[in-house]
mmCIF file of C-alpha atoms in Angstrom:
data_model
loop_
_atom_site.group_PDB
_atom_site.id
_atom_site.type_symbol
_atom_site.label_atom_id
_atom_site.label_comp_id
_atom_site.label_asym_id
_atom_site.label_seq_id
_atom_site.Cartn_x
_atom_site.Cartn_y
_atom_site.Cartn_z
ATOM 1 C CA UNK A 1 256.222 -232.538 94.619
ATOM 2 C CA UNK A 2 252.902 -234.455 94.287
ATOM 3 C CA UNK A 3 251.719 -232.456 97.328
ATOM 4 C CA UNK A 4 253.863 -234.476 99.744
ATOM 5 C CA UNK A 5 255.285 -232.815 102.821
ATOM 6 C CA UNK A 6 258.687 -233.400 104.410
ATOM 7 C CA UNK A 7 256.947 -235.500 107.068
ATOM 8 C CA UNK A 8 255.353 -237.681 104.365
ATOM 9 C CA UNK A 9 258.718 -238.241 102.676
ATOM 10 C CA UNK A 10 260.316 -239.068 106.031
ATOM 11 C CA UNK A 11 257.679 -241.682 106.823
ATOM 12 C CA UNK A 12 257.905 -243.118 103.312
ATOM 13 C CA UNK A 13 261.668 -243.454 103.666
ATOM 14 C CA UNK A 14 261.398 -244.992 107.148
ATOM 15 C CA UNK A 15 258.663 -247.379 105.948
ATOM 16 C CA UNK A 16 260.750 -248.432 102.942
ATOM 17 C CA UNK A 17 263.771 -249.146 105.147
ATOM 18 C CA UNK A 18 261.596 -251.065 107.628
ATOM 19 C CA UNK A 19 260.114 -253.163 104.813
ATOM 20 C CA UNK A 20 263.548 -253.945 103.370
ATOM 21 C CA UNK A 21 264.826 -254.999 106.797
ATOM 22 C CA UNK A 22 261.688 -257.115 107.285
ATOM 23 C CA UNK A 23 262.266 -258.842 103.920
ATOM 24 C CA UNK A 24 265.955 -259.368 104.744
ATOM 25 C CA UNK A 25 265.180 -261.130 108.022
ATOM 26 C CA UNK A 26 262.279 -263.024 106.449
ATOM 27 C CA UNK A 27 264.664 -264.504 103.862
ATOM 28 C CA UNK A 28 267.327 -265.139 106.510
ATOM 29 C CA UNK A 29 264.758 -266.783 108.791
ATOM 30 C CA UNK A 30 263.548 -269.286 106.197
ATOM 31 C CA UNK A 31 266.291 -271.712 107.258
ATOM 32 C CA UNK A 32 264.896 -271.695 110.828
ATOM 33 C CA UNK A 33 261.267 -272.161 109.827
ATOM 34 C CA UNK A 34 261.276 -275.934 110.234
ATOM 35 C CA UNK A 35 261.709 -275.384 113.988
ATOM 36 C CA UNK A 36 258.149 -274.108 114.254
ATOM 37 C CA UNK A 37 256.277 -276.618 112.083
ATOM 38 C CA UNK A 38 255.183 -278.647 115.126
ATOM 39 C CA UNK A 39 253.317 -275.664 116.619
ATOM 40 C CA UNK A 40 249.546 -275.272 116.287
ATOM 41 C CA UNK A 41 248.099 -272.274 114.471
ATOM 42 C CA UNK A 42 245.505 -271.737 117.183
ATOM 43 C CA UNK A 43 248.067 -271.364 119.962
ATOM 44 C CA UNK A 44 250.774 -269.715 117.851
ATOM 45 C CA UNK A 45 249.260 -267.553 115.081
ATOM 46 C CA UNK A 46 251.549 -266.559 112.188
ATOM 47 C CA UNK A 47 253.878 -269.448 113.058
ATOM 48 C CA UNK A 48 254.706 -269.705 109.341
ATOM 49 C CA UNK A 49 256.922 -266.619 109.618
ATOM 50 C CA UNK A 50 258.419 -267.077 113.105
ATOM 51 C CA UNK A 51 261.736 -267.726 111.398
ATOM 52 C CA UNK A 52 261.886 -263.956 110.857
ATOM 53 C CA UNK A 53 261.891 -263.211 114.578
ATOM 54 C CA UNK A 54 264.282 -266.051 115.319
ATOM 55 C CA UNK A 55 266.609 -264.719 112.629
ATOM 56 C CA UNK A 56 266.694 -261.370 114.446
ATOM 57 C CA UNK A 57 267.517 -263.119 117.730
ATOM 58 C CA UNK A 58 270.312 -265.107 116.124
ATOM 59 C CA UNK A 59 271.717 -261.991 114.458
ATOM 60 C CA UNK A 60 271.958 -260.071 117.747
ATOM 61 C CA UNK A 61 273.121 -263.290 119.502
ATOM 62 C CA UNK A 62 270.480 -263.058 122.190
ATOM 63 C CA UNK A 63 271.454 -265.160 125.221
ATOM 64 C CA UNK A 64 268.076 -265.953 126.893
ATOM 65 C CA UNK A 65 269.612 -265.358 130.329
ATOM 66 C CA UNK A 66 267.747 -262.332 131.668
ATOM 67 C CA UNK A 67 265.742 -262.425 134.888
ATOM 68 C CA UNK A 68 262.537 -262.336 132.860
ATOM 69 C CA UNK A 69 263.771 -265.246 130.719
ATOM 70 C CA UNK A 70 264.517 -267.356 133.793
ATOM 71 C CA UNK A 71 261.003 -266.763 135.109
ATOM 72 C CA UNK A 72 259.445 -267.408 131.705
ATOM 73 C CA UNK A 73 261.432 -270.652 131.373
ATOM 74 C CA UNK A 74 259.946 -271.864 134.672
ATOM 75 C CA UNK A 75 256.421 -270.989 133.505
ATOM 76 C CA UNK A 76 256.950 -272.803 130.208
ATOM 77 C CA UNK A 77 258.280 -275.829 132.093
ATOM 78 C CA UNK A 78 254.952 -275.995 133.925
ATOM 79 C CA UNK A 79 252.961 -275.873 130.692
ATOM 80 C CA UNK A 80 255.080 -278.014 128.393
ATOM 81 C CA UNK A 81 257.590 -279.840 130.601
ATOM 82 C CA UNK A 82 261.113 -278.850 131.610
ATOM 83 C CA UNK A 83 262.658 -280.734 128.709
ATOM 84 C CA UNK A 84 260.856 -278.442 126.238
ATOM 85 C CA UNK A 85 261.058 -275.150 128.151
ATOM 86 C CA UNK A 86 264.111 -273.849 126.268
ATOM 87 C CA UNK A 87 262.483 -274.546 122.895
ATOM 88 C CA UNK A 88 259.290 -272.721 123.844
ATOM 89 C CA UNK A 89 261.291 -269.840 125.342
ATOM 90 C CA UNK A 90 262.905 -269.296 121.940
ATOM 91 C CA UNK A 91 259.519 -269.679 120.280
ATOM 92 C CA UNK A 92 257.891 -267.028 122.492
ATOM 93 C CA UNK A 93 260.645 -264.516 121.751
ATOM 94 C CA UNK A 94 260.461 -265.274 118.030
ATOM 95 C CA UNK A 95 256.679 -264.833 118.183
ATOM 96 C CA UNK A 96 256.994 -261.476 119.960
ATOM 97 C CA UNK A 97 259.510 -260.052 117.511
ATOM 98 C CA UNK A 98 257.748 -261.419 114.430
ATOM 99 C CA UNK A 99 254.309 -260.040 115.282
ATOM 100 C CA UNK A 100 255.588 -256.705 116.621
ATOM 101 C CA UNK A 101 257.938 -256.120 113.669
ATOM 102 C CA UNK A 102 255.257 -257.097 111.130
ATOM 103 C CA UNK A 103 252.710 -254.715 112.654
ATOM 104 C CA UNK A 104 255.387 -252.000 112.800
ATOM 105 C CA UNK A 105 255.877 -252.308 109.027
ATOM 106 C CA UNK A 106 252.118 -252.389 108.439
ATOM 107 C CA UNK A 107 251.712 -249.130 110.369
ATOM 108 C CA UNK A 108 253.545 -247.326 107.556
ATOM 109 C CA UNK A 109 251.274 -248.995 105.017
ATOM 110 C CA UNK A 110 248.252 -247.762 106.980
ATOM 111 C CA UNK A 111 249.580 -244.213 106.823
ATOM 112 C CA UNK A 112 250.148 -244.554 103.087
ATOM 113 C CA UNK A 113 246.555 -245.703 102.555
ATOM 114 C CA UNK A 114 244.876 -243.158 104.827
ATOM 115 C CA UNK A 115 247.332 -240.224 104.999
ATOM 116 C CA UNK A 116 246.338 -240.005 108.671
ATOM 117 C CA UNK A 117 249.026 -239.740 111.320
ATOM 118 C CA UNK A 118 246.538 -241.254 113.791
ATOM 119 C CA UNK A 119 246.468 -244.479 111.744
ATOM 120 C CA UNK A 120 250.272 -244.686 111.845
ATOM 121 C CA UNK A 121 250.354 -244.042 115.603
ATOM 122 C CA UNK A 122 247.641 -246.658 116.152
ATOM 123 C CA UNK A 123 249.709 -249.149 114.153
ATOM 124 C CA UNK A 124 252.730 -248.437 116.349
ATOM 125 C CA UNK A 125 250.606 -248.870 119.476
ATOM 126 C CA UNK A 126 249.296 -252.229 118.258
ATOM 127 C CA UNK A 127 252.867 -253.279 117.524
ATOM 128 C CA UNK A 128 253.864 -252.579 121.124
ATOM 129 C CA UNK A 129 250.709 -254.223 122.467
ATOM 130 C CA UNK A 130 251.376 -257.349 120.387
ATOM 131 C CA UNK A 131 254.887 -257.623 121.836
ATOM 132 C CA UNK A 132 253.543 -257.213 125.379
ATOM 133 C CA UNK A 133 250.575 -259.567 124.882
ATOM 134 C CA UNK A 134 252.590 -262.510 123.575
ATOM 135 C CA UNK A 135 255.174 -261.934 126.300
ATOM 136 C CA UNK A 136 252.560 -262.260 129.050
ATOM 137 C CA UNK A 137 250.323 -264.901 127.435
ATOM 138 C CA UNK A 138 252.128 -267.722 129.249
ATOM 139 C CA UNK A 139 251.129 -266.393 132.664
ATOM 140 C CA UNK A 140 247.488 -266.155 131.529
ATOM 141 C CA UNK A 141 247.621 -269.734 130.273
ATOM 142 C CA UNK A 142 248.923 -270.884 133.658
ATOM 143 C CA UNK A 143 246.117 -269.047 135.488
ATOM 144 C CA UNK A 144 243.546 -270.627 133.183
ATOM 145 C CA UNK A 145 245.163 -274.034 133.641
ATOM 146 C CA UNK A 146 245.114 -273.608 137.436
ATOM 147 C CA UNK A 147 241.382 -272.926 137.340
ATOM 148 C CA UNK A 148 240.848 -276.018 135.186
ATOM 149 C CA UNK A 149 242.880 -278.140 137.603
ATOM 150 C CA UNK A 150 240.882 -276.964 140.617
ATOM 151 C CA UNK A 151 237.567 -277.517 138.841
ATOM 152 C CA UNK A 152 237.732 -281.339 139.079
ATOM 153 C CA UNK A 153 240.178 -281.623 141.972
ATOM 154 C CA UNK A 154 237.539 -282.401 144.597
ATOM 155 C CA UNK A 155 236.138 -285.280 142.510
ATOM 156 C CA UNK A 156 239.633 -286.727 142.067
ATOM 157 C CA UNK A 157 240.408 -286.697 145.802
ATOM 158 C CA UNK A 158 236.985 -288.144 146.679
ATOM 159 C CA UNK A 159 237.351 -290.975 144.176
ATOM 160 C CA UNK A 160 240.849 -291.838 145.385
ATOM 161 C CA UNK A 161 239.662 -291.819 149.009
ATOM 162 C CA UNK A 162 236.714 -294.051 148.079
ATOM 163 C CA UNK A 163 238.805 -296.563 146.119
ATOM 164 C CA UNK A 164 241.601 -296.831 148.702
ATOM 165 C CA UNK A 165 238.955 -297.111 151.441
ATOM 166 C CA UNK A 166 237.487 -300.071 149.554
ATOM 167 C CA UNK A 167 240.847 -301.862 149.803
ATOM 168 C CA UNK A 168 242.396 -300.967 146.446
ATOM 169 C CA UNK A 169 246.116 -300.204 146.471
ATOM 170 C CA UNK A 170 247.100 -296.628 145.575
ATOM 171 C CA UNK A 171 248.564 -297.373 142.149
ATOM 172 C CA UNK A 172 245.427 -299.185 140.968
ATOM 173 C CA UNK A 173 243.215 -296.459 142.463
ATOM 174 C CA UNK A 174 245.302 -293.796 140.718
ATOM 175 C CA UNK A 175 245.010 -295.542 137.341
ATOM 176 C CA UNK A 176 241.226 -295.975 137.673
ATOM 177 C CA UNK A 177 240.806 -292.331 138.665
ATOM 178 C CA UNK A 178 243.164 -291.018 135.962
ATOM 179 C CA UNK A 179 241.081 -292.513 133.154
ATOM 180 C CA UNK A 180 237.726 -291.514 134.647
ATOM 181 C CA UNK A 181 237.804 -288.126 132.884
ATOM 182 C CA UNK A 182 239.517 -286.063 130.200
ATOM 183 C CA UNK A 183 239.941 -282.625 131.768
ATOM 184 C CA UNK A 184 243.316 -281.086 132.640
ATOM 185 C CA UNK A 185 243.825 -282.766 136.016
ATOM 186 C CA UNK A 186 242.944 -286.183 134.578
ATOM 187 C CA UNK A 187 245.437 -285.632 131.748
ATOM 188 C CA UNK A 188 248.152 -284.843 134.288
ATOM 189 C CA UNK A 189 247.261 -287.979 136.236
ATOM 190 C CA UNK A 190 247.515 -289.978 133.010
ATOM 191 C CA UNK A 191 251.002 -288.534 132.460
ATOM 192 C CA UNK A 192 251.857 -289.820 135.937
ATOM 193 C CA UNK A 193 250.587 -293.287 134.984
ATOM 194 C CA UNK A 194 252.815 -293.194 131.893
ATOM 195 C CA UNK A 195 255.795 -292.289 134.068
ATOM 196 C CA UNK A 196 255.073 -295.219 136.405
ATOM 197 C CA UNK A 197 254.775 -297.566 133.434
ATOM 198 C CA UNK A 198 258.142 -296.300 132.160
ATOM 199 C CA UNK A 199 259.937 -297.235 135.365
ATOM 200 C CA UNK A 200 259.613 -294.095 137.492
ATOM 201 C CA UNK A 201 258.848 -294.930 141.126
ATOM 202 C CA UNK A 202 255.375 -294.139 142.451
ATOM 203 C CA UNK A 203 256.741 -291.561 144.902
ATOM 204 C CA UNK A 204 258.742 -289.740 142.229
ATOM 205 C CA UNK A 205 255.892 -289.848 139.696
ATOM 206 C CA UNK A 206 253.397 -288.423 142.189
ATOM 207 C CA UNK A 207 255.925 -285.787 143.251
ATOM 208 C CA UNK A 208 256.334 -284.800 139.589
ATOM 209 C CA UNK A 209 252.541 -284.562 139.320
ATOM 210 C CA UNK A 210 252.491 -282.022 142.164
ATOM 211 C CA UNK A 211 255.350 -280.062 140.597
ATOM 212 C CA UNK A 212 253.545 -279.794 137.262
ATOM 213 C CA UNK A 213 250.282 -278.704 138.831
ATOM 214 C CA UNK A 214 251.979 -276.044 141.063
ATOM 215 C CA UNK A 215 248.743 -275.218 142.936
ATOM 216 C CA UNK A 216 249.189 -275.177 146.726
ATOM 217 C CA UNK A 217 246.162 -277.429 147.330
ATOM 218 C CA UNK A 218 247.432 -280.065 144.884
ATOM 219 C CA UNK A 219 250.957 -279.871 146.307
ATOM 220 C CA UNK A 220 249.465 -280.529 149.756
ATOM 221 C CA UNK A 221 247.495 -283.425 148.265
ATOM 222 C CA UNK A 222 250.609 -285.031 146.753
ATOM 223 C CA UNK A 223 252.534 -284.527 149.997
ATOM 224 C CA UNK A 224 249.699 -286.286 151.833
ATOM 225 C CA UNK A 225 249.866 -289.233 149.446
ATOM 226 C CA UNK A 226 253.655 -289.543 149.675
ATOM 227 C CA UNK A 227 253.500 -289.332 153.463
ATOM 228 C CA UNK A 228 250.670 -291.862 153.590
ATOM 229 C CA UNK A 229 252.527 -294.305 151.354
ATOM 230 C CA UNK A 230 255.327 -294.528 153.926
ATOM 231 C CA UNK A 231 252.837 -295.283 156.714
ATOM 232 C CA UNK A 232 250.731 -297.883 154.933
ATOM 233 C CA UNK A 233 247.445 -298.075 153.063
ATOM 234 C CA UNK A 234 245.259 -297.686 156.191
ATOM 235 C CA UNK A 235 246.901 -294.406 157.181
ATOM 236 C CA UNK A 236 246.758 -293.222 153.567
ATOM 237 C CA UNK A 237 243.016 -293.886 153.354
ATOM 238 C CA UNK A 238 242.330 -291.919 156.537
ATOM 239 C CA UNK A 239 244.463 -289.017 155.337
ATOM 240 C CA UNK A 240 242.732 -288.950 151.941
ATOM 241 C CA UNK A 241 239.284 -289.018 153.542
ATOM 242 C CA UNK A 242 240.257 -286.104 155.775
ATOM 243 C CA UNK A 243 241.597 -284.124 152.850
ATOM 244 C CA UNK A 244 238.506 -284.946 150.806
ATOM 245 C CA UNK A 245 236.423 -283.023 153.347
ATOM 246 C CA UNK A 246 238.751 -280.026 153.098
ATOM 247 C CA UNK A 247 238.700 -280.095 149.303
ATOM 248 C CA UNK A 248 234.911 -280.026 149.163
ATOM 249 C CA UNK A 249 235.022 -276.813 151.181
ATOM 250 C CA UNK A 250 237.428 -275.475 148.556
ATOM 251 C CA UNK A 251 234.988 -276.581 145.847
ATOM 252 C CA UNK A 252 232.199 -274.579 147.486
ATOM 253 C CA UNK A 253 234.399 -271.478 147.581
ATOM 254 C CA UNK A 254 235.339 -271.981 143.919
ATOM 255 C CA UNK A 255 231.694 -272.296 142.871
ATOM 256 C CA UNK A 256 230.884 -269.164 144.866
ATOM 257 C CA UNK A 257 233.682 -267.222 143.128
ATOM 258 C CA UNK A 258 232.524 -268.409 139.714
ATOM 259 C CA UNK A 259 229.006 -267.236 140.564
ATOM 260 C CA UNK A 260 230.335 -263.819 141.540
ATOM 261 C CA UNK A 261 232.267 -263.574 138.268
ATOM 262 C CA UNK A 262 229.162 -264.503 136.291
ATOM 263 C CA UNK A 263 227.143 -261.878 138.149
ATOM 264 C CA UNK A 264 229.824 -259.285 137.408
ATOM 265 C CA UNK A 265 229.727 -260.102 133.692
ATOM 266 C CA UNK A 266 225.949 -259.640 133.677
ATOM 267 C CA UNK A 267 226.329 -256.066 134.919
ATOM 268 C CA UNK A 268 227.714 -254.904 131.552
ATOM 269 C CA UNK A 269 224.676 -255.846 129.415
ATOM 270 C CA UNK A 270 222.356 -254.610 132.190
ATOM 271 C CA UNK A 271 224.085 -251.208 132.172
ATOM 272 C CA UNK A 272 223.898 -251.075 128.359
ATOM 273 C CA UNK A 273 220.176 -251.866 128.472
ATOM 274 C CA UNK A 274 219.658 -249.226 131.159
ATOM 275 C CA UNK A 275 221.405 -246.557 129.065
ATOM 276 C CA UNK A 276 219.370 -247.612 126.025
ATOM 277 C CA UNK A 277 216.111 -247.307 127.966
ATOM 278 C CA UNK A 278 217.147 -243.861 129.241
ATOM 279 C CA UNK A 279 217.855 -242.735 125.679
ATOM 280 C CA UNK A 280 214.484 -244.061 124.486
ATOM 281 C CA UNK A 281 212.710 -242.130 127.254
ATOM 282 C CA UNK A 282 214.710 -238.894 127.289
ATOM 283 C CA UNK A 283 215.087 -238.275 123.527
ATOM 284 C CA UNK A 284 211.302 -237.992 122.876
ATOM 285 C CA UNK A 285 210.936 -235.749 125.951
ATOM 286 C CA UNK A 286 213.624 -233.286 124.794
ATOM 287 C CA UNK A 287 212.306 -233.482 121.223
ATOM 288 C CA UNK A 288 208.826 -232.460 122.395
ATOM 289 C CA UNK A 289 210.302 -229.640 124.496
ATOM 290 C CA UNK A 290 212.080 -228.321 121.429
ATOM 291 C CA UNK A 291 208.899 -228.423 119.357
ATOM 292 C CA UNK A 292 206.894 -226.541 121.997
#
């Protein structure tokens, strides 16, 4: 009938069922949608329909207790703070299910428009890739954040060493340094200032700073400060000056790595240009050979 095969009818039936299930969970998820209004569209695309994915999770009574969830909760605590890690864990899972399920339904629509099995298979592949991508995006954000933290780390240590060497107490030096920039490490230092102003002790606030930054070099830096605070400002200044020298060596290595990455990225357009030049040279040669 209408030239449709059994396979076409099967996909139409499966697509119809998938769409109905999608609509069912979309309607069910509307009551959860207010949870995701605080999210930004840039960081969480399609946040307007995350209630759909959360509705699925609530229906199956997902417990968020797997080994992967425990690791993801730790990563989210680094990015957003431990007090918000559970909220963002639920958000990530809702994002994964929403995007993957939506693309799964769209894959049937693609087949209906093109009548090509390849289009349907590609839609299914993109559905799986979307689920995987949003599940691993947190780790990529942490890697990017780590690079941003290291970028200005040497300047921060040098400034603190300079200010404490000039006789300024650590807290005042920390405040001056924290508001000397606006990059990631300065923002974290400003969070530490806020903690101090809210009654958290200097030792605990600086320890929290190291915990949020997670990088080994910054953890060593915070340990140096905490150790120096117990020995007095003179010992602290000497320790900071010593670490400042080490950090500048790290800065040189970082700049060298960034240069190598930039050189690697340049290889792609160079190779494309080389292939283009070869085509421009070889095509006329073979054309002339064919004419002769």
